[in-house]
Amino acid sequence: MKTTARVVVIGGGVVGVSTLYHLAKMGWSDVVLVERKELTSGSTWHAAGLLPLFNLSYSVGKLHQYSVGFYPTLEEETGLNVGFSNVSNIRLARTQDRMDEYRYYAGVAKTIGVEVNFLTPEQVKEIWPLCNTDGIIGAIQHPADGYIQPADLTQALAKGARQRGAEIYRNTSVTGITQQRDGSWIVHTDKGDIACEHVVSATGNFARQTGAMVGINVPVIPVEHQYIVTDQHPAIMERRAKGLPEMGVLRESDSSWYMREEAGGLLLGPYEVGAPACYVKGPAANSEYELFPDDLERLMPYIETAITRVPAFGEVGVKKVYNGAIAYTPDGSPIVGPAAGLKNFWLNEGHSFGITAAGGAGWQLAHWIVDGEPTVDMMGVDPRRFGDYADEGYLIEKNEESYAKVFTVHYPEEEREAARGLRRMPCHDRMKALGAVFGSVFGWERPGWFAPPGYELSEADLDRPDVLLNHNHPVVEGEPVREKWSFRRSNAFEHIGNECRHVSEKVGLQDMSAFAKCRISGPGAADWLDGLLTNAVPKKIGRVTLSYLLTSEGGVRAEFTVYKTGPQSFYLVSAGAYESHDQDYLLKALPTDGSVRFERLTTAMGVLVLAGPRARDVLAKVTRTDLSNEAFPWLTGQRISIGAAAVDALRVNFIGELGWEIHHPIEMQNYIFDTLMEAGAEFDIKPFGIKAMTLMALEKSYKLIPRELSIEYNAFESGLGRFISLKKPGFRGKDALLAKKEAGLSNSLVTMEVFGVTDADARGSEAIYQGDAIVGRVTSGGYGWRVGKSLALAMVQPELAAVGTEFEIAILGKRHKAVIIADSPYDPDNSALKA
């Protein structure tokens, strides 16, 4: 066994072996993999081998797309048959909401190049003659989809890796992992130590144990998954004898199961409510090829629907029941990328669809390690999308929920119920009393919108269809139902509009305490920030700028509000959802000489946003500070008092109205909240939520990560030119940014008005057409209440980016005329902001 290597991959399932293969394929032959038992002996061996392309996450969709295209090439390269059966996949729909989900997904698929066909019930019957199509209103089919033999795939990847110089050590257990002073690693095994630059953890059910070896909390706990294999069925054997094609993978989404042929019989895999988390403390040291006792009782409602849909399933006996562990994360997507707080320690864990994702995850992680950046926007699978709140108790609740909701309709506004209320701001109960309907971000409860007093929906309003998966609204214990989710304009639409109008006409108060916040200080702070971020660092105390952290290729990684609070001190604010991600990049970039200090302030500081034309009148009643434009101009901040409370008031906001962000010690929040609400009573102050804020931001053409701002888009493509100081000697990504601008940009961000919309606005990821050609994609969309127009932000080809250019946007399968308009359709001169 080697004693040194460039990379050590821990874990010999399909995910780990794919990572090894792709590292070797990129030219890093000095790479090794260690596996405690035999390859595939964890979860890979009992996987059903499905290759579903369907996924509403852009990041996951790209990984799956790569895998399905890549796997068939392995046989030619290695001489090993991977058992790929390109039999296609059909997803049935029994409800209109399900069809809307499919229509929305089809738009996502179009923009990433995945072929999707819509089928009638009659066409389903032609492809799957054993399927009873009663009650089916439509379906979608992926012609490139199918299934594969997981063990054969893994062995082919292993052979391909070895052919390129990689080495695999089986029956070798990792006993510890130690980081050296220079950042390199020593992987300790029962066969000796291996010194290396990089470590990749691809340990599946052992993910949390591996993380504990290096002091990190990996947000992965497996859940039991059962599937049933039947005896051979005469009808299937007859089809085989006649040489008829295999019927493919059938999914009845509304009943939460998949089915395919298996050895002349059928294989049924439900995703049921009540499947328990397992291996919470990790598998036993001798665990290998392990299954749990079956529990068919909890599968019975799903088995019954399967027999109704495919009567043949109930006509033969059960040959075998598999009940094995599948790794899960709180949102059901894998974690692929760098571990927070550790240099060159990489995670490729939490793969609930590991066979499908393995190829793509290995591909992108290899790029990340070798090149320093992935080529795909990986925000949807980045390990740092979770924080330290995601520990054992939280993971058990959320991961069991994620498993049970694999097939649920993934509404755009869906807010799941498990482990809610974990992180609450002091003003939470006050907002709740005012009608807040809460959502969740990074574990925090945050008002989404506000329902009028006494407002609630009846069972008739909810109109839930008679299917197993008919959950179409949030459930909060002890509260009435006030929202019904939809891909179209929901019942909350008019109430959110009322919030937008109220803020623009009077004054509103918003809780944005979930913002990520930190202090950067020290004698080297200004120079360090100047060399890291795109915009010039504020020189005067009290100045505020907006700045960006770029990738080495000039893509956009993070956005920061930078406020100079002292001679050597800066206060940075970024998106709450990306706190761990953004702050990890700052921490890893800190100089080692101690000249710059980092202090995390997220939980120490709250943020209330006071905005609207009467905001100055409200604030003037409770502070002695001069709030005039001359004394307190836009893009500045001051230390002021609100009553007895000392706060930092920043004259900025994300909605385009006169207003202040009030940053305050969290323990003073309720005092400040009450003071402002009392002072604002005469001006009819009302709270507003994140959904109103987002729509008002759209009317200003403001940009969001990872929508308009992404590592896949050059900062100039995202329209950030005015936030990029080219006069500075340099900043991260500057050279690549300028080189790409010189070579010619591939995209241009534009604002569009969308016509003919009655009940469904663009949301993001819709395809944009000129004729039959796709020429762009929507990044954000919605209805602008202040301008009275349906709007969209979009990336289009630069030669088509002129104001007045006409397109069509496909929204839920229907094309709508769209025309480029000038940015910031609301208040383009910023007169409201600067009032």
JSON list of N, CA, C and O in Angstrom, two decimals, residues 54 72 158 202 295 307 426 437 477 505 554 559 562 567 636 662 664-665 710 790:
[
{"chain": "A", "resi": 54, "resn": "PHE", "atom": "N", "xyz": [-35.62, 13.00, -13.69]},
{"chain": "A", "resi": 54, "resn": "PHE", "atom": "CA", "xyz": [-36.53, 14.01, -13.15]},
{"chain": "A", "resi": 54, "resn": "PHE", "atom": "C", "xyz": [-35.96, 14.59, -11.86]},
{"chain": "A", "resi": 54, "resn": "PHE", "atom": "O", "xyz": [-35.69, 13.87, -10.90]},
{"chain": "A", "resi": 72, "resn": "PRO", "atom": "N", "xyz": [-23.24, 4.70, -20.40]},
{"chain": "A", "resi": 72, "resn": "PRO", "atom": "CA", "xyz": [-23.15, 3.78, -21.55]},
{"chain": "A", "resi": 72, "resn": "PRO", "atom": "C", "xyz": [-21.78, 3.78, -22.24]},
{"chain": "A", "resi": 72, "resn": "PRO", "atom": "O", "xyz": [-21.48, 2.85, -23.01]},
{"chain": "A", "resi": 158, "resn": "ALA", "atom": "N", "xyz": [-14.21, 1.18, -11.41]},
{"chain": "A", "resi": 158, "resn": "ALA", "atom": "CA", "xyz": [-12.97, 0.78, -10.74]},
{"chain": "A", "resi": 158, "resn": "ALA", "atom": "C", "xyz": [-11.90, 0.38, -11.76]},
{"chain": "A", "resi": 158, "resn": "ALA", "atom": "O", "xyz": [-10.73, 0.77, -11.64]},
{"chain": "A", "resi": 202, "resn": "ALA", "atom": "N", "xyz": [-16.59, 9.60, 1.01]},
{"chain": "A", "resi": 202, "resn": "ALA", "atom": "CA", "xyz": [-17.72, 9.06, 0.25]},
{"chain": "A", "resi": 202, "resn": "ALA", "atom": "C", "xyz": [-18.16, 7.78, 0.95]},
{"chain": "A", "resi": 202, "resn": "ALA", "atom": "O", "xyz": [-18.21, 6.70, 0.36]},
{"chain": "A", "resi": 295, "resn": "ASP", "atom": "N", "xyz": [-40.87, -4.97, 6.57]},
{"chain": "A", "resi": 295, "resn": "ASP", "atom": "CA", "xyz": [-42.06, -4.51, 7.30]},
{"chain": "A", "resi": 295, "resn": "ASP", "atom": "C", "xyz": [-43.10, -4.14, 6.26]},
{"chain": "A", "resi": 295, "resn": "ASP", "atom": "O", "xyz": [-43.31, -2.96, 5.93]},
{"chain": "A", "resi": 307, "resn": "ILE", "atom": "N", "xyz": [-51.44, -2.52, -7.11]},
{"chain": "A", "resi": 307, "resn": "ILE", "atom": "CA", "xyz": [-52.26, -3.61, -7.67]},
{"chain": "A", "resi": 307, "resn": "ILE", "atom": "C", "xyz": [-53.40, -3.05, -8.51]},
{"chain": "A", "resi": 307, "resn": "ILE", "atom": "O", "xyz": [-53.75, -3.58, -9.57]},
{"chain": "A", "resi": 426, "resn": "PRO", "atom": "N", "xyz": [-36.63, 36.88, 18.43]},
{"chain": "A", "resi": 426, "resn": "PRO", "atom": "CA", "xyz": [-37.45, 37.36, 19.56]},
{"chain": "A", "resi": 426, "resn": "PRO", "atom": "C", "xyz": [-38.82, 37.89, 19.14]},
{"chain": "A", "resi": 426, "resn": "PRO", "atom": "O", "xyz": [-39.80, 37.71, 19.85]},
{"chain": "A", "resi": 437, "resn": "VAL", "atom": "N", "xyz": [-47.58, 34.19, 8.20]},
{"chain": "A", "resi": 437, "resn": "VAL", "atom": "CA", "xyz": [-47.52, 32.81, 7.72]},
{"chain": "A", "resi": 437, "resn": "VAL", "atom": "C", "xyz": [-46.04, 32.55, 7.45]},
{"chain": "A", "resi": 437, "resn": "VAL", "atom": "O", "xyz": [-45.46, 33.14, 6.54]},
{"chain": "A", "resi": 477, "resn": "GLU", "atom": "N", "xyz": [-49.43, 23.18, 13.86]},
{"chain": "A", "resi": 477, "resn": "GLU", "atom": "CA", "xyz": [-50.25, 22.73, 14.97]},
{"chain": "A", "resi": 477, "resn": "GLU", "atom": "C", "xyz": [-50.89, 23.90, 15.70]},
{"chain": "A", "resi": 477, "resn": "GLU", "atom": "O", "xyz": [-50.23, 24.87, 16.05]},
{"chain": "A", "resi": 505, "resn": "GLU", "atom": "N", "xyz": [-47.09, 52.84, -0.49]},
{"chain": "A", "resi": 505, "resn": "GLU", "atom": "CA", "xyz": [-47.95, 54.00, -0.24]},
{"chain": "A", "resi": 505, "resn": "GLU", "atom": "C", "xyz": [-47.78, 54.55, 1.17]},
{"chain": "A", "resi": 505, "resn": "GLU", "atom": "O", "xyz": [-47.96, 55.75, 1.39]},
{"chain": "A", "resi": 554, "resn": "GLY", "atom": "N", "xyz": [-14.26, 34.24, -12.66]},
{"chain": "A", "resi": 554, "resn": "GLY", "atom": "CA", "xyz": [-15.06, 35.44, -12.83]},
{"chain": "A", "resi": 554, "resn": "GLY", "atom": "C", "xyz": [-16.55, 35.25, -12.63]},
{"chain": "A", "resi": 554, "resn": "GLY", "atom": "O", "xyz": [-17.33, 36.18, -12.85]},
{"chain": "A", "resi": 559, "resn": "GLU", "atom": "N", "xyz": [-22.51, 37.57, -2.43]},
{"chain": "A", "resi": 559, "resn": "GLU", "atom": "CA", "xyz": [-22.80, 39.01, -2.42]},
{"chain": "A", "resi": 559, "resn": "GLU", "atom": "C", "xyz": [-22.73, 39.51, -0.98]},
{"chain": "A", "resi": 559, "resn": "GLU", "atom": "O", "xyz": [-23.27, 38.88, -0.08]},
{"chain": "A", "resi": 562, "resn": "VAL", "atom": "N", "xyz": [-21.20, 45.83, 2.55]},
{"chain": "A", "resi": 562, "resn": "VAL", "atom": "CA", "xyz": [-20.02, 46.16, 3.35]},
{"chain": "A", "resi": 562, "resn": "VAL", "atom": "C", "xyz": [-20.21, 47.54, 3.96]},
{"chain": "A", "resi": 562, "resn": "VAL", "atom": "O", "xyz": [-20.36, 48.54, 3.24]},
{"chain": "A", "resi": 567, "resn": "PRO", "atom": "N", "xyz": [-12.26, 52.68, 12.20]},
{"chain": "A", "resi": 567, "resn": "PRO", "atom": "CA", "xyz": [-11.02, 52.86, 11.42]},
{"chain": "A", "resi": 567, "resn": "PRO", "atom": "C", "xyz": [-10.49, 51.55, 10.82]},
{"chain": "A", "resi": 567, "resn": "PRO", "atom": "O", "xyz": [-9.94, 51.55, 9.72]},
{"chain": "A", "resi": 636, "resn": "THR", "atom": "N", "xyz": [-25.52, 55.10, 3.24]},
{"chain": "A", "resi": 636, "resn": "THR", "atom": "CA", "xyz": [-24.70, 55.39, 4.42]},
{"chain": "A", "resi": 636, "resn": "THR", "atom": "C", "xyz": [-25.34, 54.73, 5.63]},
{"chain": "A", "resi": 636, "resn": "THR", "atom": "O", "xyz": [-26.50, 54.33, 5.60]},
{"chain": "A", "resi": 662, "resn": "ILE", "atom": "N", "xyz": [-32.31, 48.30, 10.19]},
{"chain": "A", "resi": 662, "resn": "ILE", "atom": "CA", "xyz": [-31.95, 48.62, 11.57]},
{"chain": "A", "resi": 662, "resn": "ILE", "atom": "C", "xyz": [-31.29, 47.39, 12.19]},
{"chain": "A", "resi": 662, "resn": "ILE", "atom": "O", "xyz": [-31.96, 46.40, 12.54]},
{"chain": "A", "resi": 664, "resn": "HIS", "atom": "N", "xyz": [-29.34, 45.58, 15.12]},
{"chain": "A", "resi": 664, "resn": "HIS", "atom": "CA", "xyz": [-29.43, 45.81, 16.56]},
{"chain": "A", "resi": 664, "resn": "HIS", "atom": "C", "xyz": [-29.04, 44.56, 17.35]},
{"chain": "A", "resi": 664, "resn": "HIS", "atom": "O", "xyz": [-29.17, 43.44, 16.84]},
{"chain": "A", "resi": 665, "resn": "PRO", "atom": "N", "xyz": [-28.59, 44.73, 18.58]},
{"chain": "A", "resi": 665, "resn": "PRO", "atom": "CA", "xyz": [-28.37, 43.56, 19.43]},
{"chain": "A", "resi": 665, "resn": "PRO", "atom": "C", "xyz": [-29.66, 42.77, 19.56]},
{"chain": "A", "resi": 665, "resn": "PRO", "atom": "O", "xyz": [-30.72, 43.33, 19.83]},
{"chain": "A", "resi": 710, "resn": "SER", "atom": "N", "xyz": [-24.48, 33.56, -10.37]},
{"chain": "A", "resi": 710, "resn": "SER", "atom": "CA", "xyz": [-24.11, 32.15, -10.35]},
{"chain": "A", "resi": 710, "resn": "SER", "atom": "C", "xyz": [-22.66, 32.02, -10.78]},
{"chain": "A", "resi": 710, "resn": "SER", "atom": "O", "xyz": [-22.14, 32.87, -11.51]},
{"chain": "A", "resi": 790, "resn": "SER", "atom": "N", "xyz": [-46.75, 41.61, -15.27]},
{"chain": "A", "resi": 790, "resn": "SER", "atom": "CA", "xyz": [-46.06, 40.36, -15.04]},
{"chain": "A", "resi": 790, "resn": "SER", "atom": "C", "xyz": [-44.64, 40.52, -15.57]},
{"chain": "A", "resi": 790, "resn": "SER", "atom": "O", "xyz": [-44.45, 40.93, -16.73]}
]
